[in-house]
Tab-separated table of C-alpha atoms and ligand atoms in Angstrom:
chain	number	residue	atom	x	y	z
A	1	UNK	CA	202.336	10.283	173.779
A	2	UNK	CA	200.607	13.728	174.194
A	3	UNK	CA	200.096	15.966	171.417
A	4	UNK	CA	198.046	16.638	168.966
A	5	UNK	CA	197.644	14.880	164.820
A	6	UNK	CA	196.252	16.418	161.192
A	7	UNK	CA	195.094	13.338	159.391
A	8	UNK	CA	193.562	15.210	155.909
A	9	UNK	CA	196.210	17.397	154.672
A	10	UNK	CA	196.697	17.973	150.892
A	11	UNK	CA	200.729	19.445	148.499
A	12	UNK	CA	200.468	20.300	145.053
A	13	UNK	CA	200.950	16.709	144.487
A	14	UNK	CA	196.783	16.951	144.183
A	15	UNK	CA	195.118	20.396	144.385
A	16	UNK	CA	197.209	21.993	147.554
A	17	UNK	CA	198.955	24.858	146.652
A	18	UNK	CA	201.832	24.169	149.183
A	19	UNK	CA	204.403	22.238	148.854
A	20	UNK	CA	204.601	18.887	150.684
A	21	UNK	CA	208.181	20.569	152.745
A	22	UNK	CA	205.665	23.744	153.340
A	23	UNK	CA	202.659	21.573	154.757
A	24	UNK	CA	205.123	19.305	157.633
A	25	UNK	CA	206.172	22.982	158.533
A	26	UNK	CA	202.707	24.303	158.922
A	27	UNK	CA	202.058	21.116	160.743
A	28	UNK	CA	204.930	21.357	163.268
A	29	UNK	CA	204.860	24.647	164.026
A	30	UNK	CA	200.957	24.372	164.954
A	31	UNK	CA	202.220	22.019	167.104
A	32	UNK	CA	200.830	18.828	165.655
A	33	UNK	CA	202.800	15.623	166.961
A	34	UNK	CA	202.233	13.229	164.146
A	35	UNK	CA	200.463	14.261	160.421
A	36	UNK	CA	199.416	12.150	157.167
A	37	UNK	CA	199.260	14.056	153.808
A	38	UNK	CA	197.036	12.960	151.802
A	39	UNK	CA	196.744	13.802	148.447
A	40	UNK	CA	193.546	13.024	145.334
A	41	UNK	CA	195.062	9.534	143.725
A	42	UNK	CA	198.591	10.139	144.712
A	43	UNK	CA	201.531	9.141	147.254
A	44	UNK	CA	204.312	11.321	145.687
A	45	UNK	CA	204.420	13.681	148.826
A	46	UNK	CA	205.489	11.245	150.815
A	47	UNK	CA	209.335	10.941	149.753
A	48	UNK	CA	209.651	14.503	149.717
A	49	UNK	CA	207.877	15.220	153.357
A	50	UNK	CA	210.094	12.714	154.965
A	51	UNK	CA	213.569	14.417	155.369
A	52	UNK	CA	211.804	17.708	156.422
A	53	UNK	CA	209.172	15.163	159.674
A	54	UNK	CA	212.872	13.489	160.207
A	55	UNK	CA	214.758	16.706	161.265
A	56	UNK	CA	211.274	18.064	163.122
A	57	UNK	CA	211.025	14.922	165.182
A	58	UNK	CA	206.982	15.131	163.322
A	59	UNK	CA	205.751	11.664	162.410
A	60	UNK	CA	204.452	11.621	159.294
A	61	UNK	CA	202.708	8.388	158.325
A	62	UNK	CA	201.646	7.249	154.735
A	63	UNK	CA	198.221	8.772	153.557
A	64	UNK	CA	195.892	8.883	150.702
A	65	UNK	CA	192.490	10.152	149.580
A	66	UNK	CA	190.849	7.656	147.049
A	67	UNK	CA	187.679	8.555	144.537
A	68	UNK	CA	185.027	6.229	144.488
A	69	UNK	CA	181.608	6.952	143.278
A	70	UNK	CA	177.903	4.687	144.928
A	71	UNK	CA	174.669	5.961	143.357
A	72	UNK	CA	175.957	8.670	141.691
A	73	UNK	CA	177.467	10.397	144.415
A	74	UNK	CA	181.107	11.392	145.022
A	75	UNK	CA	182.834	9.156	147.693
A	76	UNK	CA	185.785	10.570	149.033
A	77	UNK	CA	187.767	7.389	151.296
A	78	UNK	CA	190.719	8.065	152.852
A	79	UNK	CA	193.930	5.139	153.440
A	80	UNK	CA	196.344	5.659	156.042
A	81	UNK	CA	199.549	3.676	157.158
A	82	UNK	CA	199.618	1.150	153.506
A	83	UNK	CA	202.516	-0.678	152.094
A	84	UNK	CA	203.665	2.790	150.058
A	85	UNK	CA	204.989	-0.144	147.255
A	86	UNK	CA	201.623	-2.605	146.918
A	87	UNK	CA	201.336	-3.120	143.150
A	88	UNK	CA	197.368	-3.684	142.557
A	89	UNK	CA	197.541	0.337	144.686
A	90	UNK	CA	200.128	1.571	142.433
A	91	UNK	CA	198.777	-0.142	139.084
A	92	UNK	CA	195.129	1.507	139.485
A	93	UNK	CA	196.490	5.078	140.965
A	94	UNK	CA	198.271	5.635	137.761
A	95	UNK	CA	195.137	4.458	136.146
A	96	UNK	CA	193.813	6.852	137.815
A	97	UNK	CA	195.977	9.697	136.531
A	98	UNK	CA	194.940	8.246	133.037
A	99	UNK	CA	191.975	8.913	133.548
A	100	UNK	CA	192.243	12.058	135.308
A	101	UNK	CA	193.645	13.744	132.224
A	102	UNK	CA	191.268	12.157	129.784
A	103	UNK	CA	188.888	14.352	131.835
A	104	UNK	CA	190.217	17.382	131.794
A	105	UNK	CA	189.761	17.126	127.835
A	106	UNK	CA	186.221	16.215	127.948
A	107	UNK	CA	185.712	19.100	129.956
A	108	UNK	CA	187.144	21.463	128.109
A	109	UNK	CA	185.533	20.161	125.185
A	110	UNK	CA	182.060	20.470	127.088
A	111	UNK	CA	183.182	23.603	128.495
A	112	UNK	CA	183.762	24.853	124.765
A	113	UNK	CA	180.197	23.802	123.947
A	114	UNK	CA	178.527	27.036	125.812
A	115	UNK	CA	181.450	28.907	124.770
A	116	UNK	CA	184.078	28.818	127.501
A	117	UNK	CA	187.397	28.637	125.825
A	118	UNK	CA	190.155	27.164	128.174
A	119	UNK	CA	192.778	25.007	127.292
A	120	UNK	CA	193.360	21.688	128.705
A	121	UNK	CA	197.076	22.242	128.720
A	122	UNK	CA	197.049	24.732	130.516
A	123	UNK	CA	194.996	23.555	133.226
A	124	UNK	CA	197.467	20.115	132.980
A	125	UNK	CA	200.348	22.863	133.441
A	126	UNK	CA	199.258	23.915	136.457
A	127	UNK	CA	198.448	20.897	137.615
A	128	UNK	CA	202.473	19.751	137.163
A	129	UNK	CA	203.784	15.854	138.652
A	130	UNK	CA	200.675	15.590	140.411
A	131	UNK	CA	197.349	15.004	140.457
A	132	UNK	CA	194.766	16.673	137.986
A	133	UNK	CA	191.235	17.743	139.197
A	134	UNK	CA	188.363	20.201	139.256
A	135	UNK	CA	189.893	22.408	141.356
A	136	UNK	CA	192.389	23.506	139.048
A	137	UNK	CA	189.958	23.218	135.911
A	138	UNK	CA	188.694	26.329	138.426
A	139	UNK	CA	191.876	27.962	139.142
A	140	UNK	CA	192.036	28.839	134.715
A	141	UNK	CA	188.966	29.553	134.857
A	142	UNK	CA	189.553	32.265	137.182
A	143	UNK	CA	192.586	33.656	135.710
A	144	UNK	CA	190.332	34.189	132.797
A	145	UNK	CA	188.137	35.912	134.150
A	146	UNK	CA	185.408	33.809	134.747
A	147	UNK	CA	185.420	33.509	138.450
A	148	UNK	CA	185.968	35.291	140.575
A	149	UNK	CA	186.439	32.123	143.400
A	150	UNK	CA	186.771	28.518	142.933
A	151	UNK	CA	182.719	27.889	144.830
A	152	UNK	CA	181.351	30.056	141.951
A	153	UNK	CA	183.273	27.280	139.799
A	154	UNK	CA	182.334	24.482	140.719
A	155	UNK	CA	178.848	26.459	141.505
A	156	UNK	CA	178.149	27.483	137.902
A	157	UNK	CA	180.842	25.530	135.484
A	158	UNK	CA	181.792	22.317	136.462
A	159	UNK	CA	179.808	21.185	139.479
A	160	UNK	CA	176.931	18.536	139.050
A	161	UNK	CA	174.512	19.197	136.334
A	162	UNK	CA	176.642	22.320	134.936
A	163	UNK	CA	177.541	22.264	131.813
A	164	UNK	CA	181.295	21.555	132.257
A	165	UNK	CA	180.746	18.894	134.989
A	166	UNK	CA	182.132	15.554	133.844
A	167	UNK	CA	181.774	12.538	136.801
A	168	UNK	CA	184.685	11.675	138.273
A	169	UNK	CA	185.892	8.118	139.408
A	170	UNK	CA	183.190	4.963	138.129
A	171	UNK	CA	185.058	3.199	140.631
A	172	UNK	CA	182.987	1.482	143.867
A	173	UNK	CA	183.476	1.997	147.346
A	174	UNK	CA	184.196	-1.696	148.010
A	175	UNK	CA	187.154	-2.097	145.590
A	176	UNK	CA	189.094	1.055	146.897
A	177	UNK	CA	188.386	-0.389	150.083
A	178	UNK	CA	189.600	-3.732	149.196
A	179	UNK	CA	192.746	-2.112	147.503
A	180	UNK	CA	193.834	-0.852	151.017
A	181	UNK	CA	192.852	-2.993	152.975
A	182	UNK	CA	195.241	-5.536	150.784
A	183	UNK	CA	197.998	-3.487	150.795
A	184	UNK	CA	197.816	-3.768	154.604
A	185	UNK	CA	196.005	0.065	155.383
A	186	UNK	CA	193.273	0.774	156.921
A	187	UNK	CA	190.727	3.140	154.801
A	188	UNK	CA	188.242	5.609	156.516
A	189	UNK	CA	185.645	7.820	154.805
A	190	UNK	CA	186.468	10.891	154.390
A	191	UNK	CA	184.111	13.902	155.955
A	192	UNK	CA	181.123	12.889	156.178
A	193	UNK	CA	178.773	15.067	156.511
A	194	UNK	CA	179.427	15.666	152.392
A	195	UNK	CA	177.915	12.475	151.764
A	196	UNK	CA	174.430	13.673	153.733
A	197	UNK	CA	173.829	9.648	153.373
A	198	UNK	CA	174.334	7.693	157.197
A	199	UNK	CA	172.862	4.563	154.712
A	200	UNK	CA	176.070	4.422	152.539
A	201	UNK	CA	178.467	4.239	155.491
A	202	UNK	CA	176.711	0.993	156.834
A	203	UNK	CA	177.169	-0.392	153.658
A	204	UNK	CA	180.187	0.658	153.616
A	205	UNK	CA	181.031	-0.570	156.857
A	206	UNK	CA	179.826	-4.169	155.209
A	207	UNK	CA	181.930	-4.020	152.805
A	208	UNK	CA	185.024	-3.817	155.134
A	209	UNK	CA	185.638	0.151	155.313
A	210	UNK	CA	187.136	0.588	158.917
A	211	UNK	CA	187.023	4.038	159.942
A	212	UNK	CA	185.396	7.300	159.860
A	213	UNK	CA	186.642	11.139	159.744
A	214	UNK	CA	184.596	12.100	162.561
A	215	UNK	CA	186.639	16.074	162.999
A	216	UNK	CA	186.182	18.079	160.354
A	217	UNK	CA	185.980	21.598	159.246
A	218	UNK	CA	182.506	20.861	157.915
A	219	UNK	CA	181.583	19.624	160.748
A	220	UNK	CA	179.865	21.793	163.334
A	221	UNK	CA	179.914	20.646	166.957
A	222	UNK	CA	176.174	18.327	166.210
A	223	UNK	CA	177.487	16.519	163.425
A	224	UNK	CA	181.399	15.668	165.164
A	225	UNK	CA	178.584	14.011	167.951
A	226	UNK	CA	176.879	12.209	165.255
A	227	UNK	CA	179.332	10.724	163.746
A	228	UNK	CA	181.232	9.476	166.569
A	229	UNK	CA	178.235	8.012	167.641
A	230	UNK	CA	177.654	6.868	163.892
A	231	UNK	CA	181.092	4.967	164.355
A	232	UNK	CA	181.155	3.600	167.506
A	233	UNK	CA	177.324	2.006	166.208
A	234	UNK	CA	179.294	0.692	163.599
A	235	UNK	CA	182.359	-0.522	165.324
A	236	UNK	CA	184.301	2.013	163.123
A	237	UNK	CA	187.530	3.883	164.656
A	238	UNK	CA	187.215	7.886	163.941
A	239	UNK	CA	190.425	10.365	162.636
A	240	UNK	CA	190.399	13.818	161.733
A	241	UNK	CA	192.088	16.067	159.963
A	242	UNK	CA	191.669	19.980	158.718
A	243	UNK	CA	191.864	18.662	154.635
A	244	UNK	CA	193.769	21.573	154.430
A	245	UNK	CA	194.299	22.450	150.784
A	246	UNK	CA	197.047	25.713	151.233
A	247	UNK	CA	195.978	29.059	150.146
A	248	UNK	CA	194.076	29.745	153.705
A	249	UNK	CA	191.651	31.987	151.150
A	250	UNK	CA	189.917	28.819	150.179
A	251	UNK	CA	189.034	25.787	152.956
A	252	UNK	CA	189.867	25.375	156.664
A	253	UNK	CA	194.151	25.915	157.403
A	254	UNK	CA	196.413	23.241	159.307
A	255	UNK	CA	195.594	23.834	162.808
A	256	UNK	CA	191.693	24.012	161.969
A	257	UNK	CA	190.909	21.082	163.701
A	258	UNK	CA	193.345	19.235	166.222
A	259	UNK	CA	192.701	15.823	167.003
A	260	UNK	CA	194.605	13.853	170.082
A	261	UNK	CA	197.095	11.246	169.044
A	262	UNK	CA	195.501	8.725	170.864
A	263	UNK	CA	193.491	8.450	167.161
A	264	UNK	CA	196.154	7.371	165.624
A	265	UNK	CA	197.597	4.901	168.485
A	266	UNK	CA	194.069	3.063	167.360
A	267	UNK	CA	195.174	2.954	163.948
A	268	UNK	CA	197.971	0.996	165.226
A	269	UNK	CA	196.671	-1.137	167.337
A	270	UNK	CA	194.026	-1.809	165.451
A	271	UNK	CA	196.206	-2.709	162.653
A	272	UNK	CA	198.880	-4.833	164.477
A	273	UNK	CA	195.809	-6.472	165.349
A	274	UNK	CA	195.264	-7.933	161.766
A	275	UNK	CA	198.423	-9.382	161.856
A	276	UNK	CA	198.510	-11.144	165.707
B	1	AMP	P1	188.073	15.844	141.512
B	1	AMP	O1	188.205	14.705	142.260
B	1	AMP	O2	188.404	16.095	140.429
B	1	AMP	O3	186.764	15.417	140.507
B	1	AMP	O4	188.116	17.232	142.316
B	1	AMP	C1	187.269	16.794	143.808
B	1	AMP	C2	187.753	18.090	144.141
B	1	AMP	O5	187.290	19.592	144.483
B	1	AMP	C3	186.963	17.852	145.817
B	1	AMP	O6	188.541	17.106	146.492
B	1	AMP	C4	187.891	19.312	146.882
B	1	AMP	O7	189.105	19.787	147.349
B	1	AMP	C5	186.777	20.197	145.385
B	1	AMP	N1	186.117	20.775	145.600
B	1	AMP	C6	184.625	19.864	145.519
B	1	AMP	N2	184.298	20.869	145.649
B	1	AMP	C7	184.165	22.296	145.447
B	1	AMP	C8	183.831	23.274	145.624
B	1	AMP	N3	182.088	24.031	145.989
B	1	AMP	N4	184.294	24.790	145.997
B	1	AMP	C9	185.713	24.542	145.766
B	1	AMP	N5	186.046	22.830	145.732
B	1	AMP	C10	185.698	21.996	145.846
B	2	FE	FE1	190.492	18.571	147.020
B	3	FE	FE1	187.191	15.068	149.435
B	4	ZN	ZN1	190.718	15.884	150.766
């Protein structure tokens, strides 16, 4: 099957600004043959997007981006082609939703101690039924004039070492890898360049990681080559995607990277070999 894919996309079921229907439509318009919607700790976009994908003839595969941490560093693990009814996975996602709501309250409390008054309920309302995260806090800070861009919010108020910072998921990457593999899925380390730590990637590979996101708007050509070589050396599959969060002003748009369909075929072959 010829064509291109995007295996890293966000909707308003996490911190993206577009609906699942719009994400599917935009992916179709840029000519992709297959996509995965990978919301943070959330898979609710899938059933909403599926009818649109079917109508347009676009292949939609189960996807997610799960939060973890290692050595006090945030680690994002993408998951693909898992059983969306797997009970341990769904229980984990429910726990993460509750933890994230609690975290918003803690962040607003910490911000109030430095004179920044935003209401937790406004942040939660903005996230609606989707996964709430720091980008929602950033948007409320922007709305109230405390910052002019989301990046500024992460630099001044809610990034590590900032007054409103509360760490994200304390879950070990190995646990996330196990959950995804237990659900028959494929765990892939997201945007390796943000981790800046190849030794950690080697550790995750020993813990059962299956793939590395090689193609990403944050990866310049030299990094793409570097991570292709690292994936080959560690026996990891390669994936790629735009990591689009909608609203083109912040981050890359859909179509920013166009990895080949063959990468998805390799994921499927790996999965088929597991069950052989
Ligand atoms: P959380 O999972 O709540 O800690 O939020 C992490 C999300 O915030 C990431 O997935 C990105 O979408 C977003 N993010 C992280 N750093 C920045 C930044 N400097 N500027 C804008 N968005 C960011
Ligand atoms: Fe995000
Ligand atoms: Fe991420
Ligand atoms: Zn992402």
